[in-house]
């Protein structure tokens, strides 16, 4: 994990889907979630990514149970401070004092510590970010205080969707240990500049949204619907769903024989040496086993890697992209 030196599994565990709660993913239950988490540990996964907003602390509490059952293993936890204004993503107009004031940073660090049942958090992320905030000393002092008191060990930024440029100034301060960024077959823009800076500064990289919120599993159709209250209803509006399905159908034509589309999606990400770990959301044991099996050292054939460049899809944030 970059200069932190942590030995983390190539396949980490994204815990949004098992957090439940309003504004998340429907269809989760604690029994299958706990079973999936334990199977991941059994298979060697040791990096777990959560956030307070995933079930308003519930996802963090599930991790607390996991570490109690696996006290003999080192499991790394990354969590996130929610924006005080509850707006994902932040915008160019967002002010630091409205999103991450000092008392809010401390309050939610303490909430997460309580939920996790730990004395310290391995990696704390800001859940949104604007690079215009970089040189404001208030967040820097708040984080320095938390580190000096041993409440957090390292700091990260979860970069807004489709804005890989919107953290580079912060990275160059040397204060950021890890970034979390959308990176997948469609979203290749982090390679343009962000990853070069991460290599230069020895910053850990967590690749999030490896399946493009489900598109790159190959299971969606233009008629796919989700239960009321499921976040995906607001993300997969017709203009997004229709084009996503069309592009995925084209991509399916080049999936190597014997591979699945999700396997190709993960192998594309792991083929980039800048990536420390990728965090697919996993709510079923069969998904845990299939995803972790991809961490077998197999890399993409050069011709296939070149072919996948054609599927890059540069998008601009909109009111539905969140």
Short mmCIF file of C-alpha atoms in Angstrom, two decimals:
data_model
loop_
_atom_site.label_atom_id
_atom_site.label_comp_id
_atom_site.label_asym_id
_atom_site.label_seq_id
_atom_site.Cartn_x
_atom_site.Cartn_y
_atom_site.Cartn_z
CA UNK A 1 0.00 0.00 0.00
CA UNK A 2 2.44 2.62 -1.23
CA UNK A 3 4.77 4.16 1.33
CA UNK A 4 2.69 2.72 4.19
CA UNK A 5 4.36 -0.59 3.42
CA UNK A 6 1.28 -2.64 4.23
CA UNK A 7 1.06 -6.02 2.50
CA UNK A 8 -2.53 -5.96 1.29
CA UNK A 9 -4.43 -8.50 -0.76
CA UNK A 10 -4.89 -7.65 -4.44
CA UNK A 11 -8.62 -8.22 -3.99
CA UNK A 12 -10.00 -6.19 -1.12
CA UNK A 13 -13.60 -6.10 0.07
CA UNK A 14 -15.98 -3.24 -0.70
CA UNK A 15 -18.58 -3.17 2.08
CA UNK A 16 -21.12 -0.66 0.75
CA UNK A 17 -23.42 -3.39 -0.55
CA UNK A 18 -23.69 -5.19 2.78
CA UNK A 19 -24.26 -2.06 4.83
CA UNK A 20 -27.97 -1.78 4.05
CA UNK A 21 -29.90 1.30 5.00
CA UNK A 22 -31.48 4.14 3.12
CA UNK A 23 -29.77 5.23 -0.08
CA UNK A 24 -27.79 2.01 -0.48
CA UNK A 25 -28.17 -1.33 -2.15
CA UNK A 26 -31.23 -3.46 -1.48
CA UNK A 27 -31.08 -7.23 -1.15
CA UNK A 28 -28.46 -7.44 1.58
CA UNK A 29 -28.84 -9.32 4.84
CA UNK A 30 -26.47 -9.69 7.74
CA UNK A 31 -26.32 -13.48 7.62
CA UNK A 32 -25.03 -13.68 4.06
CA UNK A 33 -22.89 -10.59 4.62
CA UNK A 34 -21.15 -12.07 7.64
CA UNK A 35 -20.64 -15.39 5.84
CA UNK A 36 -19.16 -13.60 2.82
CA UNK A 37 -16.82 -11.52 4.96
CA UNK A 38 -15.54 -14.60 6.77
CA UNK A 39 -15.01 -16.50 3.52
CA UNK A 40 -13.00 -13.57 2.21
CA UNK A 41 -10.74 -13.74 5.27
CA UNK A 42 -10.41 -17.51 4.86
CA UNK A 43 -9.23 -16.97 1.27
CA UNK A 44 -6.62 -14.37 2.22
CA UNK A 45 -8.41 -11.02 1.84
CA UNK A 46 -7.09 -8.57 4.42
CA UNK A 47 -8.24 -5.11 3.26
CA UNK A 48 -11.81 -4.06 3.98
CA UNK A 49 -13.30 -0.77 2.83
CA UNK A 50 -16.32 0.76 4.52
CA UNK A 51 -17.75 4.17 5.50
CA UNK A 52 -19.98 5.54 8.20
CA UNK A 53 -22.68 6.28 5.63
CA UNK A 54 -22.93 2.60 4.65
CA UNK A 55 -25.90 1.83 6.82
CA UNK A 56 -25.15 4.74 9.17
CA UNK A 57 -22.46 2.75 10.90
CA UNK A 58 -23.89 -0.74 10.33
CA UNK A 59 -21.21 -1.78 7.85
CA UNK A 60 -18.55 -0.72 10.33
CA UNK A 61 -20.26 -2.78 13.02
CA UNK A 62 -20.16 -5.85 10.78
CA UNK A 63 -16.41 -5.41 10.49
CA UNK A 64 -16.18 -5.17 14.27
CA UNK A 65 -17.71 -8.65 14.49
CA UNK A 66 -15.29 -9.91 11.85
CA UNK A 67 -12.15 -8.81 13.68
CA UNK A 68 -13.45 -10.32 16.92
CA UNK A 69 -13.75 -13.66 15.17
CA UNK A 70 -10.32 -13.34 13.57
CA UNK A 71 -8.17 -11.88 16.30
CA UNK A 72 -5.18 -13.92 15.12
CA UNK A 73 -5.07 -12.13 11.74
CA UNK A 74 -4.14 -8.60 10.72
CA UNK A 75 -7.14 -7.16 8.89
CA UNK A 76 -6.81 -3.59 7.59
CA UNK A 77 -9.86 -1.34 7.76
CA UNK A 78 -10.45 1.75 5.68
CA UNK A 79 -13.44 3.92 6.48
CA UNK A 80 -14.63 7.42 5.53
CA UNK A 81 -15.82 10.65 7.07
CA UNK A 82 -19.14 11.66 5.45
CA UNK A 83 -19.57 15.22 4.18
CA UNK A 84 -21.45 17.26 6.76
CA UNK A 85 -23.78 18.63 4.07
CA UNK A 86 -24.52 15.03 2.95
CA UNK A 87 -23.84 15.84 -0.70
CA UNK A 88 -22.15 13.28 -2.93
CA UNK A 89 -20.17 14.38 -4.81
CA UNK A 90 -18.97 17.76 -3.65
CA UNK A 91 -18.96 20.53 -6.26
CA UNK A 92 -16.74 23.46 -7.15
CA UNK A 93 -19.03 25.62 -4.98
CA UNK A 94 -18.68 23.40 -1.89
CA UNK A 95 -16.92 25.11 1.01
CA UNK A 96 -14.64 23.19 3.35
CA UNK A 97 -16.33 24.70 6.42
CA UNK A 98 -19.67 23.26 5.26
CA UNK A 99 -18.32 19.82 4.36
CA UNK A 100 -15.45 18.96 6.73
CA UNK A 101 -15.27 21.40 9.65
CA UNK A 102 -12.90 20.34 12.43
CA UNK A 103 -15.54 19.28 14.93
CA UNK A 104 -17.25 17.16 12.26
CA UNK A 105 -13.98 15.39 11.38
CA UNK A 106 -13.44 14.46 15.02
CA UNK A 107 -17.08 13.54 15.67
CA UNK A 108 -17.23 11.03 12.85
CA UNK A 109 -13.81 9.61 13.60
CA UNK A 110 -15.07 8.89 17.10
CA UNK A 111 -18.33 7.45 15.76
CA UNK A 112 -16.39 5.11 13.46
CA UNK A 113 -14.05 4.05 16.25
CA UNK A 114 -17.08 3.20 18.39
CA UNK A 115 -18.70 1.18 15.59
CA UNK A 116 -15.49 -0.65 14.73
CA UNK A 117 -14.65 -1.36 18.34
CA UNK A 118 -11.00 -0.48 17.75
CA UNK A 119 -8.65 2.01 19.38
CA UNK A 120 -7.32 3.21 16.04
CA UNK A 121 -8.40 3.30 12.37
CA UNK A 122 -5.86 2.05 9.84
CA UNK A 123 -6.99 4.35 7.02
CA UNK A 124 -9.43 7.25 7.23
CA UNK A 125 -10.68 8.80 4.00
CA UNK A 126 -12.42 12.04 3.26
CA UNK A 127 -15.51 10.71 1.45
CA UNK A 128 -15.59 13.60 -1.04
CA UNK A 129 -12.90 16.08 -2.03
CA UNK A 130 -12.26 19.41 -3.72
CA UNK A 131 -8.67 20.25 -4.54
CA UNK A 132 -9.43 23.90 -3.83
CA UNK A 133 -9.37 22.91 -0.13
CA UNK A 134 -5.79 21.65 -0.32
CA UNK A 135 -3.97 24.49 1.39
CA UNK A 136 -6.58 25.23 4.05
CA UNK A 137 -4.80 24.51 7.32
CA UNK A 138 -7.98 23.60 9.22
CA UNK A 139 -8.35 20.05 7.88
CA UNK A 140 -4.61 19.54 8.13
CA UNK A 141 -4.61 20.45 11.82
CA UNK A 142 -7.64 18.24 12.53
CA UNK A 143 -5.96 15.24 10.91
CA UNK A 144 -2.63 15.94 12.58
CA UNK A 145 -4.37 15.97 15.97
CA UNK A 146 -6.08 12.63 15.25
CA UNK A 147 -2.79 11.09 14.14
CA UNK A 148 -0.83 12.44 17.11
CA UNK A 149 -3.46 10.96 19.45
CA UNK A 150 -3.22 7.60 17.69
CA UNK A 151 -6.85 7.61 16.57
CA UNK A 152 -6.00 7.21 12.88
CA UNK A 153 -2.85 5.77 11.31
CA UNK A 154 -3.09 7.16 7.79
CA UNK A 155 -5.13 9.50 5.60
CA UNK A 156 -6.79 8.99 2.26
CA UNK A 157 -9.09 10.71 -0.21
CA UNK A 158 -11.99 9.03 -1.96
CA UNK A 159 -11.94 10.97 -5.23
CA UNK A 160 -15.25 12.09 -6.72
CA UNK A 161 -16.55 9.95 -9.56
CA UNK A 162 -14.96 10.68 -12.96
CA UNK A 163 -12.70 13.42 -11.54
CA UNK A 164 -9.27 11.78 -11.14
CA UNK A 165 -7.62 15.19 -11.48
CA UNK A 166 -9.47 16.50 -8.41
CA UNK A 167 -6.96 15.38 -5.78
CA UNK A 168 -3.58 15.90 -7.41
CA UNK A 169 -2.84 19.15 -5.57
CA UNK A 170 -3.59 17.44 -2.26
CA UNK A 171 -1.35 14.50 -3.13
CA UNK A 172 1.57 16.84 -3.79
CA UNK A 173 1.40 18.13 -0.20
CA UNK A 174 2.74 14.78 0.97
CA UNK A 175 -0.08 14.54 3.54
CA UNK A 176 -2.14 11.94 1.69
CA UNK A 177 -1.12 8.28 2.01
CA UNK A 178 -3.76 6.61 -0.16
CA UNK A 179 -6.28 7.53 -2.81
CA UNK A 180 -9.42 5.70 -3.75
CA UNK A 181 -10.53 6.28 -7.33
CA UNK A 182 -12.99 4.91 -9.88
CA UNK A 183 -10.88 2.82 -12.25
CA UNK A 184 -12.15 0.12 -14.59
CA UNK A 185 -12.27 -0.85 -18.27
CA UNK A 186 -14.57 2.06 -19.06
CA UNK A 187 -12.97 4.58 -16.67
CA UNK A 188 -9.31 4.66 -17.70
CA UNK A 189 -8.69 8.37 -17.09
CA UNK A 190 -6.69 7.85 -13.84
CA UNK A 191 -3.87 6.59 -16.05
CA UNK A 192 -3.48 10.02 -17.71
CA UNK A 193 -1.97 11.87 -14.76
CA UNK A 194 -3.16 10.65 -11.37
CA UNK A 195 -1.32 7.33 -11.41
CA UNK A 196 1.94 9.00 -12.42
CA UNK A 197 1.69 11.27 -9.38
CA UNK A 198 0.91 8.29 -7.14
CA UNK A 199 4.04 6.51 -8.41
CA UNK A 200 6.13 9.63 -7.90
CA UNK A 201 4.85 10.18 -4.34
CA UNK A 202 4.62 6.45 -3.48
CA UNK A 203 0.90 6.75 -2.69
CA UNK A 204 -1.28 3.69 -2.28
CA UNK A 205 -4.10 3.23 -4.80
CA UNK A 206 -7.44 1.59 -4.08
CA UNK A 207 -9.41 0.98 -7.28
CA UNK A 208 -13.12 1.33 -6.63
CA UNK A 209 -16.20 0.59 -8.76
CA UNK A 210 -14.41 -2.17 -10.73
CA UNK A 211 -17.67 -3.35 -12.28
CA UNK A 212 -19.05 0.13 -13.03
CA UNK A 213 -21.80 -0.32 -10.42
CA UNK A 214 -22.82 -3.62 -12.05
CA UNK A 215 -22.50 -2.82 -15.74
CA UNK A 216 -19.30 -4.82 -16.11
CA UNK A 217 -20.81 -7.92 -14.56
CA UNK A 218 -22.67 -8.31 -17.87
CA UNK A 219 -25.97 -9.01 -16.14
CA UNK A 220 -27.82 -5.75 -16.81
CA UNK A 221 -30.32 -5.19 -19.59
CA UNK A 222 -32.13 -2.08 -20.74
CA UNK A 223 -35.17 -3.31 -18.81
CA UNK A 224 -33.37 -3.92 -15.50
CA UNK A 225 -35.18 -2.44 -12.49
CA UNK A 226 -34.38 -2.42 -8.81
CA UNK A 227 -36.61 -2.36 -5.72
CA UNK A 228 -37.83 0.99 -4.45
CA UNK A 229 -35.18 2.74 -2.40
CA UNK A 230 -32.26 1.08 -4.18
CA UNK A 231 -29.54 3.59 -5.08
CA UNK A 232 -29.12 2.09 -8.54
CA UNK A 233 -32.52 3.38 -9.64
CA UNK A 234 -31.20 6.91 -9.42
CA UNK A 235 -27.85 6.08 -11.01
CA UNK A 236 -29.02 3.98 -13.94
CA UNK A 237 -31.33 6.54 -15.47
CA UNK A 238 -32.21 5.66 -19.09
CA UNK A 239 -29.43 7.72 -20.65
CA UNK A 240 -26.88 5.87 -18.52
CA UNK A 241 -28.39 2.38 -18.50
CA UNK A 242 -28.98 2.20 -22.26
CA UNK A 243 -25.47 3.25 -23.24
CA UNK A 244 -23.90 1.17 -20.49
CA UNK A 245 -25.64 -1.96 -21.76
CA UNK A 246 -24.73 -1.21 -25.39
CA UNK A 247 -21.07 -0.74 -24.54
CA UNK A 248 -21.01 -3.87 -22.39
CA UNK A 249 -22.54 -5.98 -25.16
CA UNK A 250 -19.72 -4.87 -27.45
CA UNK A 251 -17.14 -5.65 -24.77
CA UNK A 252 -18.50 -9.17 -24.30
CA UNK A 253 -17.35 -10.02 -27.83
CA UNK A 254 -13.68 -9.92 -26.83
CA UNK A 255 -13.84 -11.75 -23.49
CA UNK A 256 -11.32 -14.61 -23.79
CA UNK A 257 -12.71 -18.12 -23.92
CA UNK A 258 -12.99 -19.56 -20.43
CA UNK A 259 -13.09 -16.14 -18.77
CA UNK A 260 -16.12 -14.31 -17.42
CA UNK A 261 -16.68 -10.60 -17.95
CA UNK A 262 -16.18 -9.83 -14.23
CA UNK A 263 -12.90 -11.74 -14.37
CA UNK A 264 -11.74 -9.66 -17.33
CA UNK A 265 -12.79 -6.49 -15.50
CA UNK A 266 -10.69 -7.37 -12.45
CA UNK A 267 -7.70 -8.57 -14.46
CA UNK A 268 -7.65 -5.27 -16.37
CA UNK A 269 -7.31 -3.39 -13.07
CA UNK A 270 -4.76 -5.72 -11.50
CA UNK A 271 -2.63 -5.51 -14.63
CA UNK A 272 -1.75 -1.93 -13.66
CA UNK A 273 1.19 -2.02 -11.23
CA UNK A 274 0.17 1.31 -9.66
CA UNK A 275 -2.96 -0.28 -8.17
CA UNK A 276 -2.45 -1.58 -4.62
CA UNK A 277 -5.82 -3.30 -4.30
CA UNK A 278 -9.26 -3.37 -5.91
CA UNK A 279 -12.44 -3.45 -3.83
CA UNK A 280 -15.37 -5.18 -5.54
CA UNK A 281 -18.59 -5.22 -3.57
CA UNK A 282 -19.36 -8.80 -2.55
CA UNK A 283 -22.57 -9.96 -0.91
CA UNK A 284 -22.53 -13.67 -1.75
CA UNK A 285 -19.98 -16.36 -1.02
CA UNK A 286 -19.85 -17.41 -4.68
CA UNK A 287 -18.88 -13.86 -5.66
CA UNK A 288 -16.18 -13.79 -2.98
CA UNK A 289 -14.69 -17.03 -4.27
CA UNK A 290 -14.84 -16.00 -7.93
CA UNK A 291 -13.34 -12.56 -7.37
CA UNK A 292 -10.51 -13.64 -5.07
CA UNK A 293 -9.64 -16.46 -7.47
CA UNK A 294 -8.60 -13.78 -9.98
CA UNK A 295 -5.62 -12.98 -7.72
CA UNK A 296 -3.56 -15.81 -9.21
CA UNK A 297 -0.74 -13.91 -10.90
CA UNK A 298 -2.21 -14.16 -14.40
CA UNK A 299 -1.76 -10.96 -16.37
CA UNK A 300 -3.43 -9.74 -19.55
CA UNK A 301 -1.99 -10.74 -22.92
CA UNK A 302 -0.48 -7.64 -24.56
CA UNK A 303 -2.87 -7.77 -27.51
CA UNK A 304 -5.91 -7.94 -25.24
CA UNK A 305 -4.63 -5.05 -23.14
CA UNK A 306 -4.27 -2.97 -26.30
CA UNK A 307 -7.73 -3.97 -27.47
CA UNK A 308 -9.29 -2.87 -24.17
CA UNK A 309 -8.07 0.68 -24.75
CA UNK A 310 -10.84 1.05 -27.33
CA UNK A 311 -13.47 0.70 -24.60
CA UNK A 312 -12.42 3.80 -22.67
CA UNK A 313 -15.49 5.91 -21.92
CA UNK A 314 -14.84 9.43 -20.63
CA UNK A 315 -17.84 10.81 -18.77
CA UNK A 316 -18.67 14.06 -17.02
CA UNK A 317 -20.36 14.14 -13.59
CA UNK A 318 -24.08 14.89 -13.76
CA UNK A 319 -26.95 15.21 -11.31
CA UNK A 320 -27.43 11.42 -11.41
CA UNK A 321 -23.81 10.24 -11.32
CA UNK A 322 -23.40 10.95 -7.57
#
